[in-house]
Short mmCIF file of C-alpha atoms and ligand atoms in Angstrom, two decimals:
data_model
loop_
_atom_site.label_atom_id
_atom_site.label_comp_id
_atom_site.label_asym_id
_atom_site.label_seq_id
_atom_site.Cartn_x
_atom_site.Cartn_y
_atom_site.Cartn_z
CA UNK A 18 26.23 87.36 104.79
CA UNK A 19 26.23 86.66 101.12
CA UNK A 20 29.47 87.85 99.35
CA UNK A 21 28.49 88.27 95.79
CA UNK A 22 30.69 88.85 92.58
CA UNK A 23 30.09 92.29 91.39
CA UNK A 24 30.86 93.95 88.37
CA UNK A 25 31.09 97.74 87.92
CA UNK A 26 28.23 99.36 86.34
CA UNK A 27 29.59 99.73 83.05
CA UNK A 28 31.87 96.52 83.19
CA UNK A 29 34.76 98.14 82.70
CA UNK A 30 35.62 100.62 85.54
CA UNK A 31 37.12 99.31 88.66
CA UNK A 32 34.44 97.96 90.94
CA UNK A 33 33.65 100.09 93.64
CA UNK A 34 32.36 99.07 97.01
CA UNK A 35 31.49 101.16 100.07
CA UNK A 36 31.94 100.45 103.85
CA UNK A 37 28.86 102.18 106.00
CA UNK A 38 30.05 102.47 109.37
CA UNK A 39 26.72 102.66 111.53
CA UNK A 40 27.69 100.63 114.62
CA UNK A 41 28.11 103.81 117.07
CA UNK A 42 26.19 104.59 119.64
CA UNK A 43 26.41 108.31 119.56
CA UNK A 44 25.58 109.21 123.06
CA UNK A 45 26.60 112.69 122.52
CA UNK A 46 23.32 113.45 120.72
CA UNK A 47 21.49 112.60 123.73
CA UNK A 48 19.24 110.43 121.62
CA UNK A 49 17.82 107.02 122.98
CA UNK A 50 18.55 105.44 120.00
CA UNK A 51 21.45 105.31 117.24
CA UNK A 52 21.69 108.74 115.03
CA UNK A 53 22.10 107.09 112.06
CA UNK A 54 18.20 106.07 112.53
CA UNK A 55 17.23 109.76 113.51
CA UNK A 56 15.22 111.70 110.78
CA UNK A 57 16.33 114.84 108.97
CA UNK A 58 13.90 116.18 106.77
CA UNK A 59 11.79 113.62 105.55
CA UNK A 60 14.63 110.60 105.79
CA UNK A 61 16.53 109.18 108.25
CA UNK A 62 20.57 109.88 108.36
CA UNK A 63 21.30 106.32 107.06
CA UNK A 64 18.62 106.80 103.93
CA UNK A 65 19.89 110.07 102.83
CA UNK A 66 23.80 108.48 102.86
CA UNK A 67 22.54 105.66 101.18
CA UNK A 68 20.86 107.90 98.59
CA UNK A 69 23.99 109.30 97.72
CA UNK A 70 26.38 106.18 97.58
CA UNK A 71 23.70 104.30 95.39
CA UNK A 72 24.45 107.00 92.84
CA UNK A 73 28.41 106.46 92.93
CA UNK A 74 29.53 102.75 94.10
CA UNK A 75 28.41 99.35 92.67
CA UNK A 76 28.12 97.60 96.32
CA UNK A 77 27.70 98.60 99.83
CA UNK A 78 27.93 97.11 103.29
CA UNK A 79 26.48 98.78 105.97
CA UNK A 80 28.31 98.08 109.43
CA UNK A 81 25.78 97.91 111.96
CA UNK A 82 25.24 97.26 115.81
CA UNK A 83 23.37 94.06 116.20
CA UNK A 84 20.85 95.68 118.20
CA UNK A 85 19.90 98.04 115.32
CA UNK A 86 19.75 95.18 112.91
CA UNK A 87 15.84 94.97 112.70
CA UNK A 88 15.60 98.66 111.73
CA UNK A 89 18.30 99.09 109.57
CA UNK A 90 17.10 95.96 107.38
CA UNK A 91 13.84 97.78 106.62
CA UNK A 92 15.96 100.93 105.85
CA UNK A 93 18.31 99.04 103.43
CA UNK A 94 15.37 96.88 101.86
CA UNK A 95 14.49 99.80 99.62
CA UNK A 96 18.10 99.95 98.05
CA UNK A 97 19.51 97.70 95.48
CA UNK A 98 23.03 95.94 96.30
CA UNK A 99 23.35 96.66 100.04
CA UNK A 100 24.54 94.05 102.34
CA UNK A 101 24.45 94.43 106.34
CA UNK A 102 26.96 92.96 108.70
CA UNK A 103 27.30 93.37 112.50
CA UNK A 104 30.24 95.48 113.78
CA UNK A 105 33.03 94.85 116.23
CA UNK A 106 33.63 96.38 119.49
CA UNK A 107 35.61 99.18 118.32
CA UNK A 108 35.73 101.37 114.98
CA UNK A 109 38.68 99.67 113.69
CA UNK A 110 37.13 96.35 114.20
CA UNK A 111 34.06 97.64 112.59
CA UNK A 112 36.05 98.87 109.31
CA UNK A 113 37.95 95.43 109.03
CA UNK A 114 35.08 93.39 109.40
CA UNK A 115 33.21 95.62 106.94
CA UNK A 116 36.28 95.42 104.62
CA UNK A 117 36.48 91.68 104.93
CA UNK A 118 32.74 91.63 103.24
CA UNK A 119 33.24 93.84 100.55
CA UNK A 120 35.27 92.64 98.21
CA UNK A 121 36.14 95.20 95.27
CA UNK A 122 38.69 97.19 93.67
CA UNK A 123 38.41 100.66 95.42
CA UNK A 124 36.73 100.60 98.73
CA UNK A 125 35.19 103.82 99.97
CA UNK A 126 35.02 104.03 103.85
CA UNK A 127 32.16 106.48 105.27
CA UNK A 128 30.68 107.43 108.51
CA UNK A 129 26.94 106.52 108.55
CA UNK A 130 26.74 109.89 110.43
CA UNK A 131 27.87 112.26 107.65
CA UNK A 132 24.80 112.48 105.78
CA UNK A 133 25.94 115.72 103.74
CA UNK A 134 28.40 113.97 102.16
CA UNK A 135 27.70 114.59 98.05
CA UNK A 136 28.76 112.86 94.99
CA UNK A 137 30.98 115.14 93.89
CA UNK A 138 33.36 114.19 97.10
CA UNK A 139 32.69 110.43 96.77
CA UNK A 140 33.84 110.49 93.27
CA UNK A 141 36.75 112.99 93.87
CA UNK A 142 38.38 110.56 96.71
CA UNK A 143 37.45 107.42 94.15
CA UNK A 144 39.02 109.48 91.04
CA UNK A 145 42.48 110.00 93.46
CA UNK A 146 42.25 106.27 95.05
CA UNK A 147 42.54 105.05 91.21
CA UNK A 148 45.29 107.56 90.35
CA UNK A 149 47.49 107.27 93.58
CA UNK A 150 45.83 104.61 95.78
CA UNK A 151 44.18 106.85 98.29
CA UNK A 152 41.60 109.84 98.57
CA UNK A 153 41.10 111.34 101.81
CA UNK A 154 38.34 114.01 102.16
CA UNK A 155 39.67 116.96 104.13
CA UNK A 156 39.31 120.64 104.86
CA UNK A 157 41.56 123.32 105.71
CA UNK A 158 41.56 123.96 109.63
CA UNK A 159 39.60 127.02 110.31
CA UNK A 160 40.66 127.34 113.88
CA UNK A 161 43.98 127.58 115.22
CA UNK A 162 44.91 124.87 116.92
CA UNK A 163 47.65 124.26 119.66
CA UNK A 164 49.45 121.52 120.90
CA UNK A 165 49.39 121.20 124.69
CA UNK A 166 52.31 119.45 126.55
CA UNK A 167 52.62 117.95 130.06
CA UNK A 168 54.02 121.08 131.33
CA UNK A 169 50.63 122.87 130.67
CA UNK A 170 52.38 124.89 127.61
CA UNK A 171 50.61 125.61 124.68
CA UNK A 172 52.56 125.27 121.35
CA UNK A 173 51.29 126.93 118.21
CA UNK A 174 50.90 124.91 114.92
CA UNK A 175 51.04 126.22 111.42
CA UNK A 176 47.58 126.68 110.57
CA UNK A 177 48.08 126.50 106.92
CA UNK A 178 49.52 123.14 107.27
CA UNK A 179 46.83 121.53 109.14
CA UNK A 180 43.52 120.02 107.87
CA UNK A 181 40.37 118.25 109.31
CA UNK A 182 39.84 114.92 108.33
CA UNK A 183 36.43 113.73 107.11
CA UNK A 184 35.13 110.54 105.55
CA UNK A 185 34.80 109.56 102.74
CA UNK A 186 38.31 107.67 103.09
CA UNK A 187 39.11 105.57 99.68
CA UNK A 188 41.60 103.51 99.02
CA UNK A 189 42.71 100.61 96.75
CA UNK A 190 41.07 97.61 98.32
CA UNK A 191 43.87 95.00 98.40
CA UNK A 192 45.82 97.82 100.19
CA UNK A 193 43.88 99.07 103.10
CA UNK A 194 42.85 95.45 103.74
CA UNK A 195 46.29 94.16 104.43
CA UNK A 196 46.96 97.48 106.25
CA UNK A 197 43.62 96.60 108.56
CA UNK A 198 44.80 92.68 108.52
CA UNK A 199 48.50 93.65 109.62
CA UNK A 200 47.64 96.70 111.98
CA UNK A 201 49.30 96.81 115.45
CA UNK A 202 46.08 96.50 117.73
CA UNK A 203 47.51 98.15 120.49
CA UNK A 204 47.12 101.66 118.54
CA UNK A 205 43.84 103.68 119.05
CA UNK A 206 43.66 104.42 115.39
CA UNK A 207 41.09 107.18 114.94
CA UNK A 208 40.93 107.02 111.28
CA UNK A 209 41.32 105.03 108.21
CA UNK A 210 44.25 107.10 106.86
CA UNK A 211 46.38 106.41 109.82
CA UNK A 212 45.99 102.50 109.69
CA UNK A 213 46.76 103.08 105.87
CA UNK A 214 50.02 105.58 106.92
CA UNK A 215 51.27 103.34 109.64
CA UNK A 216 51.33 100.16 107.19
CA UNK A 217 53.91 102.19 105.04
CA UNK A 218 51.46 103.92 102.35
CA UNK A 219 51.42 107.76 102.06
CA UNK A 220 47.53 108.80 102.16
CA UNK A 221 46.88 111.60 99.84
CA UNK A 222 43.73 114.29 100.50
CA UNK A 223 41.25 115.55 98.29
CA UNK A 224 38.79 118.52 98.90
CA UNK A 225 36.10 117.72 101.35
CA UNK A 226 33.46 120.06 102.08
CA UNK A 227 32.90 122.22 105.39
CA UNK A 228 29.06 121.15 105.38
CA UNK A 229 30.17 117.48 105.48
CA UNK A 230 30.02 117.16 109.07
CA UNK A 231 29.73 114.06 111.09
CA UNK A 232 26.55 114.19 113.46
CA UNK A 233 28.35 114.40 116.99
CA UNK A 234 26.08 116.59 119.53
CA UNK A 235 22.66 117.59 119.82
CA UNK A 236 23.31 120.68 117.83
CA UNK A 237 24.32 118.64 115.06
CA UNK A 238 20.44 117.60 114.82
CA UNK A 239 19.12 120.89 114.58
CA UNK A 240 17.73 121.81 111.21
CA UNK A 241 20.16 123.59 109.39
CA UNK A 242 18.84 126.78 108.49
CA UNK A 243 21.40 129.11 107.93
CA UNK A 244 21.35 133.18 107.92
CA UNK A 245 22.77 133.23 104.64
CA UNK A 246 20.17 130.92 102.81
CA UNK A 247 18.55 132.78 99.37
CA UNK A 248 15.64 131.49 97.63
CA UNK A 249 15.13 131.87 93.61
CA UNK A 250 12.59 131.68 91.28
CA UNK A 251 12.75 131.51 87.50
CA UNK A 252 10.35 130.88 84.63
CA UNK A 253 10.39 130.62 80.74
CA UNK A 254 8.34 129.80 77.91
CA UNK A 255 9.41 128.85 74.27
CA UNK A 256 7.38 128.16 71.12
CA UNK A 257 7.32 124.44 69.84
CA UNK A 258 8.06 124.37 65.81
CA UNK A 259 8.91 121.49 63.53
CA UNK A 260 12.65 121.34 62.31
CA UNK A 261 13.84 121.94 65.60
CA UNK A 262 15.19 119.46 68.40
CA UNK A 263 13.49 119.14 71.60
CA UNK A 264 15.91 119.46 74.80
CA UNK A 265 14.79 119.66 78.16
CA UNK A 266 17.33 119.81 81.33
CA UNK A 267 20.05 118.85 78.24
CA UNK A 268 18.44 115.53 77.52
CA UNK A 269 17.50 115.23 73.72
CA UNK A 270 13.79 114.06 73.22
CA UNK A 271 12.40 112.51 70.46
CA UNK A 272 9.30 114.37 69.01
CA UNK A 273 8.15 115.96 66.05
CA UNK A 274 8.67 119.33 66.90
CA UNK A 275 11.41 120.99 69.08
CA UNK A 276 11.51 124.48 70.96
CA UNK A 277 12.55 127.80 69.13
CA UNK A 278 14.80 130.08 70.37
CA UNK A 279 18.31 132.01 69.63
CA UNK A 280 20.00 129.15 72.01
CA UNK A 281 19.00 125.22 71.77
CA UNK A 282 15.68 126.65 73.49
CA UNK A 283 16.26 124.47 76.54
CA UNK A 284 13.29 125.86 78.49
CA UNK A 285 13.80 124.02 81.68
CA UNK A 286 17.43 124.58 81.94
CA UNK A 287 16.65 128.55 81.22
CA UNK A 288 14.11 128.63 84.18
CA UNK A 289 16.71 127.01 86.37
CA UNK A 290 19.49 129.50 85.60
CA UNK A 291 16.97 132.18 86.19
CA UNK A 292 15.95 130.83 89.26
CA UNK A 293 19.95 130.46 90.22
CA UNK A 294 20.64 134.21 89.26
CA UNK A 295 17.94 135.80 90.91
CA UNK A 296 18.78 134.00 94.21
CA UNK A 297 21.89 135.77 94.11
CA UNK A 298 20.54 138.99 92.65
CA UNK A 299 22.42 138.77 89.33
CA UNK A 300 21.10 139.76 86.15
CA UNK A 301 18.86 137.09 84.24
CA UNK A 302 19.76 134.93 81.21
CA UNK A 303 18.15 137.51 78.95
CA UNK A 304 20.93 140.26 80.07
CA UNK A 305 23.91 137.75 80.60
CA UNK A 306 23.23 136.07 77.14
CA UNK A 307 21.45 137.95 75.16
CA UNK A 308 19.69 136.78 71.80
CA UNK A 309 21.32 139.34 69.84
CA UNK A 310 24.45 138.30 70.27
CA UNK A 311 25.82 135.50 67.54
CA UNK A 312 27.98 133.69 70.27
CA UNK A 313 25.08 131.98 71.51
CA UNK A 314 23.35 131.05 68.59
CA UNK A 315 22.43 127.62 68.80
CA UNK A 316 24.74 127.10 71.84
CA UNK A 317 23.71 124.31 74.18
CA UNK A 318 21.89 125.88 77.64
CA UNK A 319 24.05 123.47 79.50
CA UNK A 320 27.34 125.61 78.88
CA UNK A 321 25.29 128.50 79.76
CA UNK A 322 24.72 126.50 82.99
CA UNK A 323 27.97 126.08 83.48
CA UNK A 324 28.78 129.89 83.22
CA UNK A 325 26.15 130.67 85.57
CA UNK A 326 27.68 128.02 88.15
CA UNK A 327 30.69 129.89 87.87
CA UNK A 328 29.12 133.02 88.50
CA UNK A 329 27.62 131.52 91.65
CA UNK A 330 31.04 130.16 92.98
CA UNK A 331 32.25 133.56 92.53
CA UNK A 332 29.68 134.77 94.58
CA UNK A 333 30.35 132.28 97.26
CA UNK A 334 27.01 130.16 97.06
CA UNK A 335 26.26 126.59 96.77
CA UNK A 336 23.20 124.87 95.84
CA UNK A 337 20.71 123.33 98.74
CA UNK A 338 18.22 122.04 96.20
CA UNK A 339 16.53 122.97 92.95
CA UNK A 340 12.68 122.24 92.37
CA UNK A 341 11.60 122.37 89.01
CA UNK A 342 8.15 121.80 86.81
CA UNK A 343 7.70 121.43 82.97
CA UNK A 344 4.43 122.67 81.69
CA UNK A 345 3.79 120.70 78.63
CA UNK A 346 0.74 119.35 76.85
CA UNK A 347 2.82 116.85 74.68
CA UNK A 348 5.11 114.75 74.65
CA UNK A 349 4.50 112.99 77.94
CA UNK A 350 7.70 113.31 79.81
CA UNK A 351 7.26 111.13 82.95
CA UNK A 352 9.61 108.25 81.51
CA UNK A 353 12.30 110.55 80.49
CA UNK A 354 12.50 112.83 83.73
CA UNK A 355 15.09 110.48 86.14
CA UNK A 356 17.28 110.85 83.25
CA UNK A 357 16.52 114.88 83.18
CA UNK A 358 16.99 114.98 87.08
CA UNK A 359 20.34 112.78 86.83
CA UNK A 360 21.71 115.12 84.01
CA UNK A 361 20.68 118.62 85.65
CA UNK A 362 22.64 117.52 88.90
CA UNK A 363 25.30 116.53 87.40
CA UNK A 364 25.91 119.87 85.84
CA UNK A 365 25.11 121.68 89.05
CA UNK A 366 27.22 119.58 90.99
CA UNK A 367 24.62 118.13 93.47
CA UNK A 368 22.94 115.05 94.13
CA UNK A 369 20.23 113.89 92.38
CA UNK A 370 18.05 113.90 95.25
CA UNK A 371 18.58 117.36 95.44
CA UNK A 372 17.32 118.28 92.14
CA UNK A 373 13.00 117.77 91.88
CA UNK A 374 11.94 118.02 88.02
CA UNK A 375 8.01 117.48 87.87
CA UNK A 376 5.92 117.48 84.58
CA UNK A 377 2.23 118.59 84.19
CA UNK A 378 -0.39 120.04 81.57
CA UNK A 379 -2.14 122.93 81.17
CA UNK A 380 -5.50 121.50 80.83
CA UNK A 381 -5.54 122.36 76.95
CA UNK A 382 -5.81 126.07 78.34
CA UNK A 383 -3.67 128.89 76.39
CA UNK A 384 -0.53 128.43 74.07
CA UNK A 385 0.97 125.78 76.53
CA UNK A 386 -2.51 123.88 76.60
CA UNK A 387 -2.97 123.88 72.82
CA UNK A 388 0.44 122.53 72.40
CA UNK A 389 2.21 125.78 70.72
CA UNK A 390 4.62 126.03 73.22
CA UNK A 391 6.36 124.53 76.57
CA UNK A 392 6.73 126.57 79.55
CA UNK A 393 8.95 125.73 82.85
CA UNK A 394 9.63 127.35 86.21
CA UNK A 395 12.06 126.28 88.96
CA UNK A 396 12.66 127.41 92.50
CA UNK A 397 16.05 127.08 94.48
CA UNK A 398 17.72 127.43 97.86
CA UNK A 399 21.57 128.38 98.00
CA UNK A 400 23.54 128.54 100.93
CA UNK A 401 26.68 130.89 101.77
CA UNK A 402 29.87 129.17 101.59
CA UNK A 403 31.85 129.40 104.81
CA UNK A 404 35.30 130.60 103.42
MG1 MG B 30 14.25 131.04 77.19
#
């Protein structure tokens, strides 16, 4: 195990390290192998987790069982700044080993079997740890919870005060490391916040997400289709003219021409907004933000997207994924697409891996093919939020 001297991505912020726990057996899933190695969609559970964490932290330690090392090494080789250590007999031991091997300023502890974590949740937990010492992802308890005593009598607990705790659980590194080093090993700790609490600190909760489940049973491995998934499609085209900026997905692209329109004419963001609105059966952007309204003259389409996101949240939906294509003869966009994806993902509040953008040409055909216009098409799938 190498212990490297790390700097944060911007050289100013605290160094953020993550300990990803993958040493469990997960026997309740019925698999003959570790559940973090199970494929969900096109990636394993662990790859899905690492995709998200690589976007949000500076270094990662995967804590693994010795028997899984070869396979986990294959997976982590695709990611920068990921180390592997062998875990202990219990979760407590594995976390302590992971922390000892991940020197940093802010430590994010996460179950490897929670692949539906988002960058937003991780960032919220980090922000809370920077401000208050800790940030523990949690959701309000939906079910009523009873305590049953030795006499078999059930006692009601006030549901409004109860939360289901998830990971990530994020802490100031020195505090959580000392809490683990000095903890009483007779206690069966079930999460990191309890270790922190018993060391005299006050854990602080942040909003987790009901979809951030820990894969535990065979049922959790089934495809997460839902009766409340909705698809949306959007399309737009704008004329290319001289004297205008070319903006796609909120990114200003150096080019001799730009798109003409009442707003900033960001054709890609317009297609994405129309896809989102069509999915929830809301009017399109031509109706919501008419080009006869002076308020929208020259407005950034990212501001309009923010308004669309408010409407989506009010309607009770979250975005599963967005897939879009820009059709342009010129300029070539392949080099700028990673920045466009990242920018759109940030505005949509989802992971970059959930926003695919591709580019193609019109093979010289029509107004797009002769370079007079750029078109874009987008599709999305939304999921109803559990309330
Ligand atoms: Mg438009």
